[in-house]
Amino acid sequence: MAKGSPPKKKAAATAAAKGGKDAGGWEAVDIPSTGRPIWFNPIVWALRLYFVQWALREAYHIRTYAIQEYGTVIHEFDPWFNFRATQYLADNGVERFYKWFDYMSWYPLGRPVGTTIYPGMQLTSVAIWNALPSFGVEMSLNDVCCYMPVWFGVIATVFLGLLAYECSGSIDVGVISAGIFSIIPAHIMRSVGGGYDNESVAITAMLMTFYFWVRSVRGGNSWIIGVLAGLAEYYMALSWGGYVFVVNMVALHAAVLSLTYVMRKEFDLTLHKAYSLFYVIGTYGATTVPVIGMTPLKSLEQMLPLLVFLAMQVVAVIEYQRREKNLTFEDVHKLRIQYFGTCAAAGVAVCAVLFPMGYFGPLSSRVRGLFVAHTRTGNPLVDSVAEHQPASPKAYWTYMHYACPMAPFGLALLFMKHKSHRNAMMFMVSYAVTVYYFSTKMQRLVLLAGPAAAVLAGVFIQNMFQLGVDAAFQHEDAAELVGKARRGKKGSLWEALSGLRVIWYQNALPRLAVSVLFVLWGALSLSGEFYGLAHHMAHGMSHPQIVTKGQMPSGETVVIDDYREAYYWLRDNTPKDARVLAWWDYGYQIAGLANRTTIADGNTWNHEHIALLGKALTSPQKDGHRIVRHLADYVLVWAGGRGDDMAKSPHMARIGTSVYKDVCPGDPSCSQFGMDRDRNPSPMMQQSLLFTLHSHNDRKGVVADSKLFKEVFKSKYGKVRIFKVKGVDNESKKWAADPANRKCDAPGSWYC
């Protein structure tokens, strides 16, 4: 039958007639509350309001440690590109931003930034920066960018609480989940002040999308909220490539709900309208983002949302005919076979035509890594990134702590106890299972598991708290419950459980003991430990990386600012057209801080170009110089240990030989390039240009050829070294600088 919302179970209806759910969202027939004193509810609401403000305050405070300790400093690598792009947008406007072709990156190729960037964070930052003076607030663009992760961390906490409430039907679950999420390290790792990265905004957009989606399928006229869900998905697509996960997650949930209704011989008009609005608005919005274009209709990664949308339209047409012609279920079943069979045949025919034409794009290497054994994608560039490796059990404990072991119990309780919002509950179940699988394949995706862990832990804690609260009060209907337990089903296990329930309701002492133990052990001990760990982790994640603190042998703590010192030296002591060769990790910082041309950066769009960089650095000094002299005027090397270029050099060799087979002939893993247990370099490494520049005059017998390279800068603590390239090919440099030779795209390109 057609309907606007799922039918309520008889027990739920009975509970509603008796007064509905209690403060925790449980059905009244299961956990009665008639024995609570009159002052109980006001205290509960006061505690709820207190913890809401606590969660928002903690969400803000815990993310500002870096700003308090180091000031408003942009962190790490990618955020420096994001800030540079934001500055360009603020200075030049939206139109020029979308047409920006950056010749200072990926020399001599350049990069069309406007069509290869997810601009949502930049657009939001500039909008906030422009709006603040209207409220009498003056902030620099740098400061706005540093605070963006903090502000959006607070907003994410709000939407996580709303999502938890919608999926459980319990205000208390929403409040507790928001409190957990406000400080959970799984989210803080991408939302500390100064960590101006896409994820800091995108996770908020994701939670907005999820909340509006589950709210839109509640029932009745809630389908109109599908408009907000579609707009939130559009903002998600503007902000991060992870929009693919979000739209697929919503599509999976819609598909699961549709199948349940089909099996129950029902049609949910609310679901159909909500998903149709979500998909049409979200997909249209996504196609207007230059970096995405028509990908939602061409990428294999996004076929599920399209197929679910088309299938829903077919089901809607069949439902329309059923109502018009008053068809029986058997007639409807025949129509479904006929319609879906026809559509499937048409789909196969269309695919047979389009596949050979190359219409459908392949799965990306990162997505393949989620399904390929051992997470090896076959792309050494992707596999070289630490966060693309599988998550270990230690990672879950580190980033989620007690929320991790609580989550499975919360999942079971959510499925069994919180059925008042069945549609939304099914979303959380689907989301939790899906995100757990993906996070085991790629550590970076633990970030996506954080919201699910917070909600499920909130469900578990609320249920335990509810048990303790009810245990503390004698119920007026205890006799009825005892009788109900004694009349239960026969059987040894059930009889044993019924006997325990009789003892439970007849005796106040065990109830009070459980209540006290739960409050003392759970609320005080476990929550205090989680709170302490979260703040400890937040401190550790708040080091900007570009500025750190270290301890001298004397015990004195010093600020190590070598990296900015090196970049500022380049800015102040080299020609404006100077080109700096460094490993791709540092490209964004060199362009953002030194304002100098780089060879490669974290965009990693051109594997062959990075492979050439790897070949130049891992080749013998003279061979490397023959390449470098055509690309750069300076070479910048990270030294000083702890993640410096020598630690990364095996990856450089593997990436280089993936394109240039002469780097490690017959050895794709470049096993001959590395160090032994005593940190002694292999012969191949010892001869390399990178090792020579890294250890120049620091290791006995290691000296750079003065005819090829000259050291011009060494930072205070030896973390960065810069060498001037001798014998630079000025002819190729002049040719690349000539505007007549700059063909950034086909003639007539809209951004040239």
PDB file of C-alpha atoms in Angstrom, residues 150-403:
ATOM      1  CA  VAL A 150      37.734  25.292  15.059  1.00  0.00           C
ATOM      2  CA  TRP A 151      34.456  26.903  14.032  1.00  0.00           C
ATOM      3  CA  PHE A 152      33.459  24.018  11.819  1.00  0.00           C
ATOM      4  CA  GLY A 153      34.394  21.557  14.549  1.00  0.00           C
ATOM      5  CA  VAL A 154      31.749  23.186  16.748  1.00  0.00           C
ATOM      6  CA  ILE A 155      29.172  23.103  13.932  1.00  0.00           C
ATOM      7  CA  ALA A 156      29.993  19.442  13.266  1.00  0.00           C
ATOM      8  CA  THR A 157      29.350  18.681  16.932  1.00  0.00           C
ATOM      9  CA  VAL A 158      25.874  20.233  16.652  1.00  0.00           C
ATOM     10  CA  PHE A 159      24.936  18.212  13.572  1.00  0.00           C
ATOM     11  CA  LEU A 160      26.360  15.022  15.053  1.00  0.00           C
ATOM     12  CA  GLY A 161      24.071  15.484  18.059  1.00  0.00           C
ATOM     13  CA  LEU A 162      21.086  16.076  15.784  1.00  0.00           C
ATOM     14  CA  LEU A 163      21.967  13.012  13.712  1.00  0.00           C
ATOM     15  CA  ALA A 164      22.284  10.872  16.847  1.00  0.00           C
ATOM     16  CA  TYR A 165      18.892  12.083  18.076  1.00  0.00           C
ATOM     17  CA  GLU A 166      17.237  11.407  14.734  1.00  0.00           C
ATOM     18  CA  CYS A 167      18.681   7.889  14.495  1.00  0.00           C
ATOM     19  CA  SER A 168      17.793   6.899  18.065  1.00  0.00           C
ATOM     20  CA  GLY A 169      14.760   9.011  18.900  1.00  0.00           C
ATOM     21  CA  SER A 170      16.483   9.871  22.174  1.00  0.00           C
ATOM     22  CA  ILE A 171      17.469  13.365  23.285  1.00  0.00           C
ATOM     23  CA  ASP A 172      19.932  11.867  25.732  1.00  0.00           C
ATOM     24  CA  VAL A 173      21.696   9.897  22.996  1.00  0.00           C
ATOM     25  CA  GLY A 174      22.016  13.106  21.010  1.00  0.00           C
ATOM     26  CA  VAL A 175      23.519  15.009  23.933  1.00  0.00           C
ATOM     27  CA  ILE A 176      25.925  12.233  24.950  1.00  0.00           C
ATOM     28  CA  SER A 177      27.028  11.589  21.359  1.00  0.00           C
ATOM     29  CA  ALA A 178      27.689  15.285  20.807  1.00  0.00           C
ATOM     30  CA  GLY A 179      29.775  15.351  23.982  1.00  0.00           C
ATOM     31  CA  ILE A 180      31.861  12.391  22.803  1.00  0.00           C
ATOM     32  CA  PHE A 181      32.289  13.756  19.301  1.00  0.00           C
ATOM     33  CA  SER A 182      33.316  17.192  20.548  1.00  0.00           C
ATOM     34  CA  ILE A 183      36.597  15.756  21.854  1.00  0.00           C
ATOM     35  CA  ILE A 184      37.059  12.445  20.020  1.00  0.00           C
ATOM     36  CA  PRO A 185      40.591  12.323  18.504  1.00  0.00           C
ATOM     37  CA  ALA A 186      39.266  10.715  15.301  1.00  0.00           C
ATOM     38  CA  HIS A 187      37.806  14.099  14.359  1.00  0.00           C
ATOM     39  CA  ILE A 188      40.278  16.374  16.102  1.00  0.00           C
ATOM     40  CA  MET A 189      43.097  15.006  13.949  1.00  0.00           C
ATOM     41  CA  ARG A 190      41.598  16.919  11.013  1.00  0.00           C
ATOM     42  CA  SER A 191      40.099  19.911  12.794  1.00  0.00           C
ATOM     43  CA  VAL A 192      42.761  21.555  14.962  1.00  0.00           C
ATOM     44  CA  GLY A 193      43.244  25.303  14.700  1.00  0.00           C
ATOM     45  CA  GLY A 194      45.594  26.049  11.819  1.00  0.00           C
ATOM     46  CA  GLY A 195      44.893  22.720  10.115  1.00  0.00           C
ATOM     47  CA  TYR A 196      43.335  24.465   7.149  1.00  0.00           C
ATOM     48  CA  ASP A 197      42.517  21.331   5.198  1.00  0.00           C
ATOM     49  CA  ASN A 198      39.439  20.299   3.231  1.00  0.00           C
ATOM     50  CA  GLU A 199      38.395  17.637   5.715  1.00  0.00           C
ATOM     51  CA  SER A 200      37.951  20.205   8.474  1.00  0.00           C
ATOM     52  CA  VAL A 201      35.013  21.662   6.539  1.00  0.00           C
ATOM     53  CA  ALA A 202      33.952  18.524   4.688  1.00  0.00           C
ATOM     54  CA  ILE A 203      33.179  16.418   7.771  1.00  0.00           C
ATOM     55  CA  THR A 204      30.778  19.139   8.871  1.00  0.00           C
ATOM     56  CA  ALA A 205      29.191  19.127   5.401  1.00  0.00           C
ATOM     57  CA  MET A 206      28.953  15.332   5.549  1.00  0.00           C
ATOM     58  CA  LEU A 207      27.138  15.392   8.886  1.00  0.00           C
ATOM     59  CA  MET A 208      24.818  18.118   7.610  1.00  0.00           C
ATOM     60  CA  THR A 209      23.983  15.949   4.598  1.00  0.00           C
ATOM     61  CA  PHE A 210      23.409  12.853   6.718  1.00  0.00           C
ATOM     62  CA  TYR A 211      21.207  14.676   9.218  1.00  0.00           C
ATOM     63  CA  PHE A 212      19.030  16.374   6.610  1.00  0.00           C
ATOM     64  CA  TRP A 213      18.744  13.082   4.737  1.00  0.00           C
ATOM     65  CA  VAL A 214      17.566  10.978   7.686  1.00  0.00           C
ATOM     66  CA  ARG A 215      15.281  13.801   8.777  1.00  0.00           C
ATOM     67  CA  SER A 216      13.729  13.918   5.306  1.00  0.00           C
ATOM     68  CA  VAL A 217      12.649  10.243   5.459  1.00  0.00           C
ATOM     69  CA  ARG A 218      11.012  10.469   8.900  1.00  0.00           C
ATOM     70  CA  GLY A 219       7.547  10.488   7.333  1.00  0.00           C
ATOM     71  CA  GLY A 220       4.631  12.680   6.359  1.00  0.00           C
ATOM     72  CA  ASN A 221       5.727  15.925   4.744  1.00  0.00           C
ATOM     73  CA  SER A 222       9.345  15.552   5.890  1.00  0.00           C
ATOM     74  CA  TRP A 223      10.350  14.741   2.295  1.00  0.00           C
ATOM     75  CA  ILE A 224      10.688  18.462   1.593  1.00  0.00           C
ATOM     76  CA  ILE A 225      13.836  18.450   3.746  1.00  0.00           C
ATOM     77  CA  GLY A 226      15.356  16.456   0.901  1.00  0.00           C
ATOM     78  CA  VAL A 227      15.985  19.884  -0.637  1.00  0.00           C
ATOM     79  CA  LEU A 228      18.296  20.764   2.265  1.00  0.00           C
ATOM     80  CA  ALA A 229      19.956  17.361   2.000  1.00  0.00           C
ATOM     81  CA  GLY A 230      20.652  17.999  -1.689  1.00  0.00           C
ATOM     82  CA  LEU A 231      22.064  21.461  -0.979  1.00  0.00           C
ATOM     83  CA  ALA A 232      24.257  20.028   1.782  1.00  0.00           C
ATOM     84  CA  GLU A 233      25.514  17.388  -0.649  1.00  0.00           C
ATOM     85  CA  TYR A 234      26.314  20.156  -3.131  1.00  0.00           C
ATOM     86  CA  TYR A 235      28.356  21.937  -0.465  1.00  0.00           C
ATOM     87  CA  MET A 236      30.048  18.628   0.309  1.00  0.00           C
ATOM     88  CA  ALA A 237      30.946  18.246  -3.379  1.00  0.00           C
ATOM     89  CA  LEU A 238      32.327  21.791  -3.369  1.00  0.00           C
ATOM     90  CA  SER A 239      34.534  20.995  -0.394  1.00  0.00           C
ATOM     91  CA  TRP A 240      36.065  17.513  -0.739  1.00  0.00           C
ATOM     92  CA  GLY A 241      36.449  14.552  -3.060  1.00  0.00           C
ATOM     93  CA  GLY A 242      34.913  12.460  -0.277  1.00  0.00           C
ATOM     94  CA  TYR A 243      31.501  13.585  -1.531  1.00  0.00           C
ATOM     95  CA  VAL A 244      31.545  10.292  -3.462  1.00  0.00           C
ATOM     96  CA  PHE A 245      31.351   8.377  -0.177  1.00  0.00           C
ATOM     97  CA  VAL A 246      28.516  10.558   1.091  1.00  0.00           C
ATOM     98  CA  VAL A 247      26.292  10.243  -1.970  1.00  0.00           C
ATOM     99  CA  ASN A 248      26.916   6.483  -2.104  1.00  0.00           C
ATOM    100  CA  MET A 249      26.102   6.152   1.588  1.00  0.00           C
ATOM    101  CA  VAL A 250      22.765   7.904   1.128  1.00  0.00           C
ATOM    102  CA  ALA A 251      22.054   5.809  -1.975  1.00  0.00           C
ATOM    103  CA  LEU A 252      22.853   2.594  -0.093  1.00  0.00           C
ATOM    104  CA  HIS A 253      20.470   3.575   2.689  1.00  0.00           C
ATOM    105  CA  ALA A 254      17.737   4.479   0.210  1.00  0.00           C
ATOM    106  CA  ALA A 255      18.230   1.135  -1.550  1.00  0.00           C
ATOM    107  CA  VAL A 256      18.021  -0.797   1.737  1.00  0.00           C
ATOM    108  CA  LEU A 257      14.814   1.004   2.724  1.00  0.00           C
ATOM    109  CA  SER A 258      13.287   0.478  -0.718  1.00  0.00           C
ATOM    110  CA  LEU A 259      13.975  -3.255  -0.561  1.00  0.00           C
ATOM    111  CA  THR A 260      12.377  -3.521   2.883  1.00  0.00           C
ATOM    112  CA  TYR A 261       9.243  -1.792   1.599  1.00  0.00           C
ATOM    113  CA  VAL A 262       9.109  -4.005  -1.484  1.00  0.00           C
ATOM    114  CA  MET A 263       9.393  -7.091   0.710  1.00  0.00           C
ATOM    115  CA  ARG A 264       6.535  -5.748   2.857  1.00  0.00           C
ATOM    116  CA  LYS A 265       4.462  -5.054  -0.277  1.00  0.00           C
ATOM    117  CA  GLU A 266       4.508  -1.335   0.425  1.00  0.00           C
ATOM    118  CA  PHE A 267       5.563   1.871  -1.294  1.00  0.00           C
ATOM    119  CA  ASP A 268       6.998   4.794   0.663  1.00  0.00           C
ATOM    120  CA  LEU A 269       6.135   8.034  -1.106  1.00  0.00           C
ATOM    121  CA  THR A 270       8.162  10.047   1.416  1.00  0.00           C
ATOM    122  CA  LEU A 271      11.312   8.065   0.615  1.00  0.00           C
ATOM    123  CA  HIS A 272      10.759   8.432  -3.124  1.00  0.00           C
ATOM    124  CA  LYS A 273      10.272  12.196  -2.976  1.00  0.00           C
ATOM    125  CA  ALA A 274      13.105  12.773  -0.516  1.00  0.00           C
ATOM    126  CA  TYR A 275      15.681  10.773  -2.482  1.00  0.00           C
ATOM    127  CA  SER A 276      14.583  12.230  -5.812  1.00  0.00           C
ATOM    128  CA  LEU A 277      15.038  15.772  -4.470  1.00  0.00           C
ATOM    129  CA  PHE A 278      18.344  14.873  -2.834  1.00  0.00           C
ATOM    130  CA  TYR A 279      19.763  13.227  -5.936  1.00  0.00           C
ATOM    131  CA  VAL A 280      18.622  15.785  -8.498  1.00  0.00           C
ATOM    132  CA  ILE A 281      19.725  18.829  -6.489  1.00  0.00           C
ATOM    133  CA  GLY A 282      22.953  17.273  -5.212  1.00  0.00           C
ATOM    134  CA  THR A 283      23.974  15.860  -8.588  1.00  0.00           C
ATOM    135  CA  TYR A 284      23.170  19.025 -10.493  1.00  0.00           C
ATOM    136  CA  GLY A 285      25.130  21.048  -7.964  1.00  0.00           C
ATOM    137  CA  ALA A 286      28.091  18.674  -8.175  1.00  0.00           C
ATOM    138  CA  THR A 287      28.224  18.918 -11.970  1.00  0.00           C
ATOM    139  CA  THR A 288      28.653  22.695 -11.679  1.00  0.00           C
ATOM    140  CA  VAL A 289      31.898  22.215  -9.725  1.00  0.00           C
ATOM    141  CA  PRO A 290      34.643  22.377 -12.401  1.00  0.00           C
ATOM    142  CA  VAL A 291      36.806  19.631 -10.892  1.00  0.00           C
ATOM    143  CA  ILE A 292      33.798  17.254 -10.925  1.00  0.00           C
ATOM    144  CA  GLY A 293      31.943  18.126 -14.119  1.00  0.00           C
ATOM    145  CA  MET A 294      29.895  15.230 -15.478  1.00  0.00           C
ATOM    146  CA  THR A 295      31.697  12.668 -13.309  1.00  0.00           C
ATOM    147  CA  PRO A 296      28.526  11.751 -11.333  1.00  0.00           C
ATOM    148  CA  LEU A 297      27.032  10.402 -14.554  1.00  0.00           C
ATOM    149  CA  LYS A 298      30.213   8.767 -15.869  1.00  0.00           C
ATOM    150  CA  SER A 299      32.252   7.434 -12.962  1.00  0.00           C
ATOM    151  CA  LEU A 300      31.847   3.801 -11.953  1.00  0.00           C
ATOM    152  CA  GLU A 301      32.249   4.966  -8.358  1.00  0.00           C
ATOM    153  CA  GLN A 302      28.999   6.928  -8.615  1.00  0.00           C
ATOM    154  CA  MET A 303      26.802   4.500 -10.515  1.00  0.00           C
ATOM    155  CA  LEU A 304      24.992   3.262  -7.390  1.00  0.00           C
ATOM    156  CA  PRO A 305      23.246   6.618  -6.680  1.00  0.00           C
ATOM    157  CA  LEU A 306      22.171   6.854 -10.327  1.00  0.00           C
ATOM    158  CA  LEU A 307      20.876   3.281 -10.427  1.00  0.00           C
ATOM    159  CA  VAL A 308      18.941   3.759  -7.171  1.00  0.00           C
ATOM    160  CA  PHE A 309      17.398   6.961  -8.550  1.00  0.00           C
ATOM    161  CA  LEU A 310      16.318   5.258 -11.782  1.00  0.00           C
ATOM    162  CA  ALA A 311      15.002   2.205  -9.926  1.00  0.00           C
ATOM    163  CA  MET A 312      12.915   4.430  -7.653  1.00  0.00           C
ATOM    164  CA  GLN A 313      11.330   6.125 -10.650  1.00  0.00           C
ATOM    165  CA  VAL A 314      10.394   2.741 -12.105  1.00  0.00           C
ATOM    166  CA  VAL A 315       8.879   1.663  -8.787  1.00  0.00           C
ATOM    167  CA  ALA A 316       6.962   4.965  -8.619  1.00  0.00           C
ATOM    168  CA  VAL A 317       5.531   4.438 -12.117  1.00  0.00           C
ATOM    169  CA  ILE A 318       4.407   0.942 -11.154  1.00  0.00           C
ATOM    170  CA  GLU A 319       2.832   2.273  -7.953  1.00  0.00           C
ATOM    171  CA  TYR A 320       0.969   4.904  -9.962  1.00  0.00           C
ATOM    172  CA  GLN A 321      -0.454   2.212 -12.220  1.00  0.00           C
ATOM    173  CA  ARG A 322      -1.371   0.083  -9.199  1.00  0.00           C
ATOM    174  CA  ARG A 323      -3.449   2.872  -7.727  1.00  0.00           C
ATOM    175  CA  GLU A 324      -5.013   3.872 -11.042  1.00  0.00           C
ATOM    176  CA  LYS A 325      -5.950   0.333 -12.025  1.00  0.00           C
ATOM    177  CA  ASN A 326      -6.396  -1.107  -8.519  1.00  0.00           C
ATOM    178  CA  LEU A 327      -3.953  -3.925  -9.289  1.00  0.00           C
ATOM    179  CA  THR A 328      -3.346  -6.892  -7.024  1.00  0.00           C
ATOM    180  CA  PHE A 329       0.065  -7.706  -5.596  1.00  0.00           C
ATOM    181  CA  GLU A 330       0.507 -10.467  -8.183  1.00  0.00           C
ATOM    182  CA  ASP A 331      -0.166  -7.960 -10.965  1.00  0.00           C
ATOM    183  CA  VAL A 332       2.317  -5.536  -9.440  1.00  0.00           C
ATOM    184  CA  HIS A 333       4.905  -8.303  -9.190  1.00  0.00           C
ATOM    185  CA  LYS A 334       4.493  -9.090 -12.894  1.00  0.00           C
ATOM    186  CA  LEU A 335       4.816  -5.403 -13.772  1.00  0.00           C
ATOM    187  CA  ARG A 336       8.015  -5.149 -11.765  1.00  0.00           C
ATOM    188  CA  ILE A 337       9.544  -8.098 -13.600  1.00  0.00           C
ATOM    189  CA  GLN A 338       8.474  -6.621 -16.933  1.00  0.00           C
ATOM    190  CA  TYR A 339       9.653  -3.073 -16.265  1.00  0.00           C
ATOM    191  CA  PHE A 340      12.930  -3.935 -14.568  1.00  0.00           C
ATOM    192  CA  GLY A 341      13.686  -6.578 -17.176  1.00  0.00           C
ATOM    193  CA  THR A 342      13.180  -4.031 -19.937  1.00  0.00           C
ATOM    194  CA  CYS A 343      15.275  -1.415 -18.138  1.00  0.00           C
ATOM    195  CA  ALA A 344      18.057  -3.917 -17.470  1.00  0.00           C
ATOM    196  CA  ALA A 345      18.186  -4.914 -21.122  1.00  0.00           C
ATOM    197  CA  ALA A 346      18.265  -1.252 -22.177  1.00  0.00           C
ATOM    198  CA  GLY A 347      21.014  -0.575 -19.632  1.00  0.00           C
ATOM    199  CA  VAL A 348      23.148  -3.434 -20.920  1.00  0.00           C
ATOM    200  CA  ALA A 349      22.717  -2.168 -24.490  1.00  0.00           C
ATOM    201  CA  VAL A 350      23.702   1.372 -23.503  1.00  0.00           C
ATOM    202  CA  CYS A 351      26.759   0.132 -21.589  1.00  0.00           C
ATOM    203  CA  ALA A 352      27.786  -2.041 -24.537  1.00  0.00           C
ATOM    204  CA  VAL A 353      27.879   1.103 -26.656  1.00  0.00           C
ATOM    205  CA  LEU A 354      29.443   3.481 -24.132  1.00  0.00           C
ATOM    206  CA  PHE A 355      32.133   1.256 -22.603  1.00  0.00           C
ATOM    207  CA  PRO A 356      34.179   0.874 -25.816  1.00  0.00           C
ATOM    208  CA  MET A 357      33.918   4.641 -26.298  1.00  0.00           C
ATOM    209  CA  GLY A 358      35.603   5.209 -22.935  1.00  0.00           C
ATOM    210  CA  TYR A 359      32.565   7.000 -21.535  1.00  0.00           C
ATOM    211  CA  PHE A 360      32.864   5.419 -18.094  1.00  0.00           C
ATOM    212  CA  GLY A 361      35.901   6.417 -16.092  1.00  0.00           C
ATOM    213  CA  PRO A 362      37.965   3.775 -14.251  1.00  0.00           C
ATOM    214  CA  LEU A 363      38.079   3.355 -10.493  1.00  0.00           C
ATOM    215  CA  SER A 364      40.693   5.607  -8.925  1.00  0.00           C
ATOM    216  CA  SER A 365      43.786   4.023  -7.379  1.00  0.00           C
ATOM    217  CA  ARG A 366      42.636   5.077  -3.901  1.00  0.00           C
ATOM    218  CA  VAL A 367      39.259   3.397  -4.371  1.00  0.00           C
ATOM    219  CA  ARG A 368      40.936   0.261  -5.744  1.00  0.00           C
ATOM    220  CA  GLY A 369      43.026   0.231  -2.586  1.00  0.00           C
ATOM    221  CA  LEU A 370      39.841  -0.307  -0.565  1.00  0.00           C
ATOM    222  CA  PHE A 371      39.203  -3.630  -2.279  1.00  0.00           C
ATOM    223  CA  VAL A 372      42.609  -4.903  -3.439  1.00  0.00           C
ATOM    224  CA  ALA A 373      44.351  -7.402  -1.160  1.00  0.00           C
ATOM    225  CA  HIS A 374      46.852  -5.873   1.273  1.00  0.00           C
ATOM    226  CA  THR A 375      45.611  -2.422   0.154  1.00  0.00           C
ATOM    227  CA  ARG A 376      48.343  -2.298  -2.481  1.00  0.00           C
ATOM    228  CA  THR A 377      46.964  -0.325  -5.374  1.00  0.00           C
ATOM    229  CA  GLY A 378      49.790  -0.914  -7.826  1.00  0.00           C
ATOM    230  CA  ASN A 379      50.598   2.795  -7.693  1.00  0.00           C
ATOM    231  CA  PRO A 380      53.782   3.336  -5.622  1.00  0.00           C
ATOM    232  CA  LEU A 381      52.928   7.022  -5.274  1.00  0.00           C
ATOM    233  CA  VAL A 382      49.624   6.227  -3.530  1.00  0.00           C
ATOM    234  CA  ASP A 383      51.123   3.352  -1.541  1.00  0.00           C
ATOM    235  CA  SER A 384      53.942   5.603  -0.286  1.00  0.00           C
ATOM    236  CA  VAL A 385      51.520   7.751   1.740  1.00  0.00           C
ATOM    237  CA  ALA A 386      51.345   6.487   5.328  1.00  0.00           C
ATOM    238  CA  GLU A 387      47.649   7.292   5.809  1.00  0.00           C
ATOM    239  CA  HIS A 388      46.766   5.077   2.830  1.00  0.00           C
ATOM    240  CA  GLN A 389      47.912   2.004   4.746  1.00  0.00           C
ATOM    241  CA  PRO A 390      45.388  -0.206   6.585  1.00  0.00           C
ATOM    242  CA  ALA A 391      44.314   0.846  10.064  1.00  0.00           C
ATOM    243  CA  SER A 392      45.645  -1.257  12.925  1.00  0.00           C
ATOM    244  CA  PRO A 393      43.722  -2.125  16.111  1.00  0.00           C
ATOM    245  CA  LYS A 394      46.026   0.331  17.876  1.00  0.00           C
ATOM    246  CA  ALA A 395      44.813   3.108  15.568  1.00  0.00           C
ATOM    247  CA  TYR A 396      41.197   2.527  16.580  1.00  0.00           C
ATOM    248  CA  TRP A 397      42.087   2.604  20.270  1.00  0.00           C
ATOM    249  CA  THR A 398      44.239   5.705  19.780  1.00  0.00           C
ATOM    250  CA  TYR A 399      41.660   7.721  17.883  1.00  0.00           C
ATOM    251  CA  MET A 400      38.447   6.441  19.504  1.00  0.00           C
ATOM    252  CA  HIS A 401      39.505   4.992  22.861  1.00  0.00           C
ATOM    253  CA  TYR A 402      36.490   3.677  24.833  1.00  0.00           C
ATOM    254  CA  ALA A 403      34.128   4.640  22.015  1.00  0.00           C
TER     255      ALA A 403
END
